[in-house]
XYZ file of C-alpha atoms in Angstrom:
357
model
C -44.936 216.041 74.882
C -46.638 215.048 77.955
C -50.242 213.545 77.878
C -52.926 214.471 80.226
C -56.487 213.417 80.673
C -59.672 215.704 81.496
C -59.249 214.760 85.373
C -55.641 215.690 85.188
C -56.495 218.709 83.190
C -58.992 219.955 85.812
C -55.999 219.531 88.489
C -53.320 221.427 86.410
C -56.044 224.382 85.958
C -56.225 224.191 89.554
C -52.636 224.332 90.557
C -51.494 226.853 87.726
C -50.951 230.261 88.892
C -52.972 232.955 86.633
C -49.462 234.331 85.775
C -48.963 231.261 83.682
C -50.245 230.464 80.504
C -51.335 226.916 79.335
C -51.269 225.392 75.981
C -53.338 222.469 74.730
C -52.405 220.170 72.022
C -54.786 217.764 70.569
C -57.420 216.384 68.048
C -60.398 218.670 67.020
C -63.740 217.763 68.693
C -62.119 216.365 72.047
C -63.658 218.791 74.323
C -60.873 221.425 75.046
C -63.267 224.324 74.927
C -66.281 222.579 76.606
C -64.114 221.358 79.923
C -62.490 224.548 80.020
C -65.642 226.713 79.837
C -67.535 224.511 82.208
C -64.589 224.433 84.817
C -63.943 228.311 84.940
C -67.632 229.271 85.051
C -68.426 227.031 87.859
C -66.108 229.228 89.607
C -67.600 232.557 88.206
C -65.044 233.390 85.915
C -65.903 234.160 82.476
C -64.404 232.372 79.311
C -63.823 234.249 75.863
C -63.066 232.297 73.004
C -61.283 233.928 70.321
C -60.889 231.755 67.315
C -57.468 232.933 65.618
C -57.828 231.008 62.576
C -60.844 233.138 61.606
C -58.875 236.479 61.801
C -57.681 238.092 59.153
C -55.425 240.755 60.438
C -54.253 242.171 63.813
C -57.216 244.512 63.718
C -59.539 241.690 64.590
C -57.746 241.126 67.838
C -56.589 244.416 69.271
C -59.306 246.693 67.867
C -58.983 249.717 65.825
C -57.199 252.859 65.862
C -59.129 256.131 66.917
C -58.110 259.581 67.922
C -58.330 260.550 71.426
C -59.891 263.587 71.948
C -58.243 264.667 75.153
C -54.857 263.890 73.950
C -55.001 264.321 70.508
C -53.076 261.423 69.792
C -54.310 258.026 68.526
C -54.700 254.960 70.362
C -56.782 251.659 70.056
C -60.266 251.046 70.784
C -60.874 248.108 72.978
C -62.271 245.163 70.890
C -65.760 244.044 71.655
C -64.165 241.175 74.056
C -62.042 243.428 76.016
C -63.058 243.268 79.670
C -64.256 246.840 81.013
C -65.386 245.834 84.293
C -62.321 245.074 85.921
C -63.010 241.566 86.290
C -60.662 238.650 85.416
C -61.691 236.769 82.534
C -60.074 233.372 80.923
C -58.781 234.351 77.279
C -59.189 231.182 75.227
C -57.070 231.130 72.110
C -58.089 228.520 69.991
C -56.688 227.354 66.620
C -53.244 229.286 67.816
C -51.678 227.117 65.080
C -53.954 228.209 62.113
C -53.398 232.151 62.782
C -51.424 234.208 60.342
C -47.963 234.853 61.091
C -49.134 238.687 61.799
C -51.686 237.530 64.378
C -49.138 235.436 66.165
C -46.737 238.447 66.535
C -49.584 240.324 68.416
C -50.142 237.098 70.846
C -46.397 237.660 71.877
C -46.848 240.525 73.905
C -50.419 239.249 75.164
C -48.905 235.951 76.478
C -45.800 237.517 78.031
C -47.531 240.380 79.750
C -51.070 240.284 79.360
C -50.944 243.092 77.475
C -52.801 244.216 74.063
C -52.309 247.390 72.613
C -51.026 248.617 75.767
C -54.353 247.631 77.611
C -53.736 245.512 80.415
C -55.858 242.314 81.170
C -57.488 242.607 84.670
C -55.344 241.252 87.652
C -55.825 237.424 87.535
C -56.786 237.063 84.210
C -55.377 233.847 82.729
C -54.441 232.836 78.698
C -55.316 229.408 77.830
C -54.359 228.387 74.063
C -55.185 225.405 72.022
C -53.719 223.731 68.897
C -54.563 221.085 66.647
C -51.683 218.169 65.949
C -51.692 215.935 62.999
C -50.555 215.850 59.391
C -54.469 215.973 58.150
C -54.554 219.836 59.304
C -53.267 223.212 57.547
C -51.202 224.631 60.265
C -48.819 227.588 60.703
C -45.120 226.587 62.634
C -45.099 228.309 65.769
C -42.031 230.601 66.909
C -40.178 228.971 69.880
C -40.405 231.875 71.394
C -43.941 231.747 71.590
C -44.110 228.406 72.710
C -41.893 229.187 75.374
C -44.411 231.644 77.015
C -46.762 228.666 77.689
C -47.078 225.493 79.854
C -47.498 222.845 77.191
C -49.447 219.583 77.172
C -51.236 216.816 75.133
C -54.631 216.802 75.767
C -55.833 213.419 75.607
C -59.029 212.601 77.546
C -59.678 208.851 78.139
C -62.682 206.566 76.969
C -64.020 205.891 80.250
C -64.248 209.946 80.841
C -65.935 210.655 77.628
C -68.314 207.465 78.536
C -69.094 208.851 81.850
C -69.673 212.245 80.406
C -71.989 210.754 77.753
C -73.800 208.945 80.362
C -74.541 211.900 82.241
C -75.427 214.083 79.209
C -78.086 211.770 77.673
C -76.023 210.237 75.006
C -77.962 207.824 73.137
C -76.957 204.572 75.355
C -76.477 202.377 71.878
C -73.450 204.805 71.359
C -72.297 204.386 74.718
C -72.732 200.470 74.426
C -70.653 200.829 71.086
C -67.642 203.008 72.261
C -67.289 200.704 75.575
C -67.059 197.704 73.482
C -65.186 199.802 70.598
C -62.889 202.274 72.255
C -60.647 203.053 69.122
C -63.556 204.476 67.280
C -64.358 207.541 69.774
C -61.738 209.438 67.816
C -60.838 207.075 65.239
C -57.237 206.722 66.225
C -56.790 203.482 64.292
C -58.557 204.027 61.273
C -56.856 204.417 58.130
C -57.975 207.496 56.386
C -57.083 207.654 52.343
C -57.973 210.534 51.901
C -56.996 213.748 53.987
C -59.476 215.800 52.650
C -63.160 215.198 52.744
C -63.069 211.628 53.925
C -64.977 211.505 57.544
C -63.564 210.073 60.547
C -65.455 209.505 63.835
C -64.540 211.979 66.683
C -66.302 213.017 69.840
C -68.470 215.769 68.158
C -69.761 213.652 65.801
C -70.751 210.813 68.019
C -72.583 213.512 69.758
C -74.432 214.521 66.706
C -75.515 211.138 65.606
C -77.103 210.663 68.858
C -78.963 213.666 68.739
C -80.370 212.127 65.199
C -80.905 208.450 66.557
C -81.834 208.958 70.163
C -85.866 209.376 69.425
C -85.497 206.416 66.592
C -85.541 203.010 68.267
C -85.242 201.333 65.055
C -82.808 203.306 63.784
C -81.402 200.415 60.932
C -82.417 201.823 57.728
C -80.387 202.959 54.896
C -80.844 206.320 55.380
C -79.882 206.205 59.093
C -76.778 204.390 57.904
C -76.229 206.963 55.153
C -76.820 209.914 57.483
C -74.104 207.908 60.233
C -71.706 207.932 57.388
C -71.795 211.378 56.659
C -71.293 212.164 60.311
C -68.590 209.850 61.441
C -67.585 208.130 58.325
C -68.119 204.820 56.450
C -65.904 202.540 58.329
C -67.396 203.649 61.633
C -70.857 203.751 60.487
C -70.667 200.123 59.265
C -68.899 198.769 62.130
C -71.739 200.717 64.479
C -74.886 199.300 62.609
C -73.130 195.798 62.708
C -72.683 196.031 66.551
C -76.372 196.998 66.862
C -77.715 193.971 64.904
C -75.533 191.627 67.195
C -76.586 193.663 70.596
C -74.493 191.261 72.446
C -74.020 192.894 75.939
C -77.062 193.964 78.077
C -77.528 197.542 79.219
C -76.776 198.695 82.497
C -80.541 199.859 82.443
C -81.779 196.231 81.575
C -79.323 194.555 84.293
C -80.173 197.271 87.393
C -83.969 197.630 86.356
C -85.414 194.316 85.010
C -86.041 191.051 86.266
C -82.280 189.698 87.054
C -83.395 185.973 87.118
C -84.235 186.500 83.305
C -80.644 187.832 82.548
C -78.887 185.351 84.412
C -78.157 182.625 81.460
C -77.203 185.615 79.257
C -74.635 187.025 81.901
C -73.239 183.361 82.668
C -71.861 183.295 79.038
C -70.200 186.524 78.981
C -66.088 186.229 78.801
C -64.178 188.346 81.274
C -63.689 191.296 78.776
C -67.804 191.383 78.352
C -67.733 191.448 81.998
C -65.483 193.895 82.299
C -67.663 196.096 80.065
C -70.685 195.134 81.912
C -68.856 196.645 85.374
C -67.937 199.782 83.886
C -71.434 200.276 82.320
C -72.966 199.464 85.742
C -70.925 201.884 87.728
C -71.156 204.597 85.204
C -75.107 204.523 85.340
C -75.051 204.844 88.730
C -72.527 207.457 88.783
C -74.485 209.354 86.392
C -77.147 210.172 88.699
C -79.595 209.886 86.030
C -81.524 206.888 87.350
C -85.165 206.974 88.702
C -84.645 207.387 92.557
C -87.838 205.680 93.178
C -86.192 202.742 91.741
C -82.729 202.791 94.151
C -83.828 199.921 96.190
C -84.332 197.436 92.931
C -81.338 198.688 91.321
C -79.248 198.157 94.779
C -80.830 194.194 94.692
C -79.842 193.895 90.948
C -76.460 194.981 91.468
C -76.010 192.767 94.645
C -77.402 189.641 92.629
C -75.062 190.722 89.760
C -72.227 190.564 91.772
C -73.501 187.489 93.687
C -73.617 185.779 90.303
C -70.280 186.706 89.638
C -69.216 184.925 93.176
C -71.244 181.441 92.055
C -69.859 181.414 88.563
C -66.340 182.163 90.021
C -65.497 184.875 87.659
C -62.199 185.869 89.503
C -60.991 188.596 87.354
C -64.422 190.265 86.698
C -65.345 190.176 90.550
C -61.387 191.823 90.868
C -62.328 194.390 88.396
C -65.515 195.081 90.061
C -63.703 195.669 93.495
C -61.370 197.797 91.654
C -63.798 200.189 90.516
C -65.503 200.165 93.859
C -62.152 201.218 95.746
C -60.510 203.216 92.754
C -62.099 206.663 93.258
C -63.518 206.830 89.770
C -66.902 206.612 90.695
C -67.494 208.399 94.231
C -71.382 208.735 93.619
C -71.540 205.017 92.793
C -69.634 203.928 95.927
C -71.811 206.250 98.211
C -74.612 204.613 96.381
C -73.388 201.177 97.318
C -72.843 201.983 100.822
C -75.871 203.376 101.633
C -78.298 201.200 99.645
C -76.617 197.716 99.284
C -74.499 197.174 102.280
C -74.667 193.118 101.897
C -72.620 194.001 98.353
C -70.306 196.220 100.133
C -69.790 193.140 102.896
C -69.162 190.715 99.663
C -66.777 193.268 97.848
C -64.522 193.440 101.647
C -64.700 189.737 101.896
C -63.601 189.179 98.316
C -60.484 191.430 98.719
C -59.662 190.127 102.253
C -59.645 186.489 100.282
C -57.121 187.657 97.686
């Protein structure tokens, strides 16, 4: 199965005609529905999510039988979600491989002809489905004939994509810092799970819930916070997270870009190349998020220039190369524009460094 990131998914959605269906496979809590909803609503299309795993019989999907008084025959009353204004919709069939077999049979005609119980979706409507993959789920095998009606992708948003989303959406900076240093803990991909039932492991939804609880608690280090965290992201991830908080090794982008840079020089000089790579990404993410105080733009630009200047003085070649790649890579367009407008001397230093390689 071909793997795609969030940015690639958006390109695929743009390039795929409405006549073709898309199926996204992946773990729970990785943002499938959120990305789809935001993408299509920004284009003025309504997204209708249907959780197939919660439907007990086809009537939940296609509606109920009703006598047509004008014809004397029975037909199906449209279900609550069926569009009656003629405008195209995005029908998001979530939990496809949790649906009962009789529900899946109903989906066959819908996926092939955009038709449900004789009623056709408005022209231009799209069908997108999502399935969970993994041994920990209770799933229904899908008929190959049904799968053939979809373009199938394994959806795996990258950690940098999530970190940028987290920065833009106000996720607690301690969580952002922890995930940037420990990317395997975002989705718990490498954690050992001894209990496939109620044992918790981290996922993106869980980190967002934890942020809601600790973001207004600067000293969220007490036992109750640790227990709450373990109930959300699992004991192993919670233990690692709070241990990292106590170490507090790497300066945040807010500290580096808004405080007296001289006070931080010695700390930054002691960072390893991997540490500096984390710092580089965090600085670009912070500016890209557009959440900074605009009145401090000049001060931020000055500190950013000082930071790169320190890398030059300390001859941190790999860190400088990584910083230059972020500048030219296309992932942080707003940050690049910020540098071009507010820190032209820094742009000159970057270009000079690249030319010297």
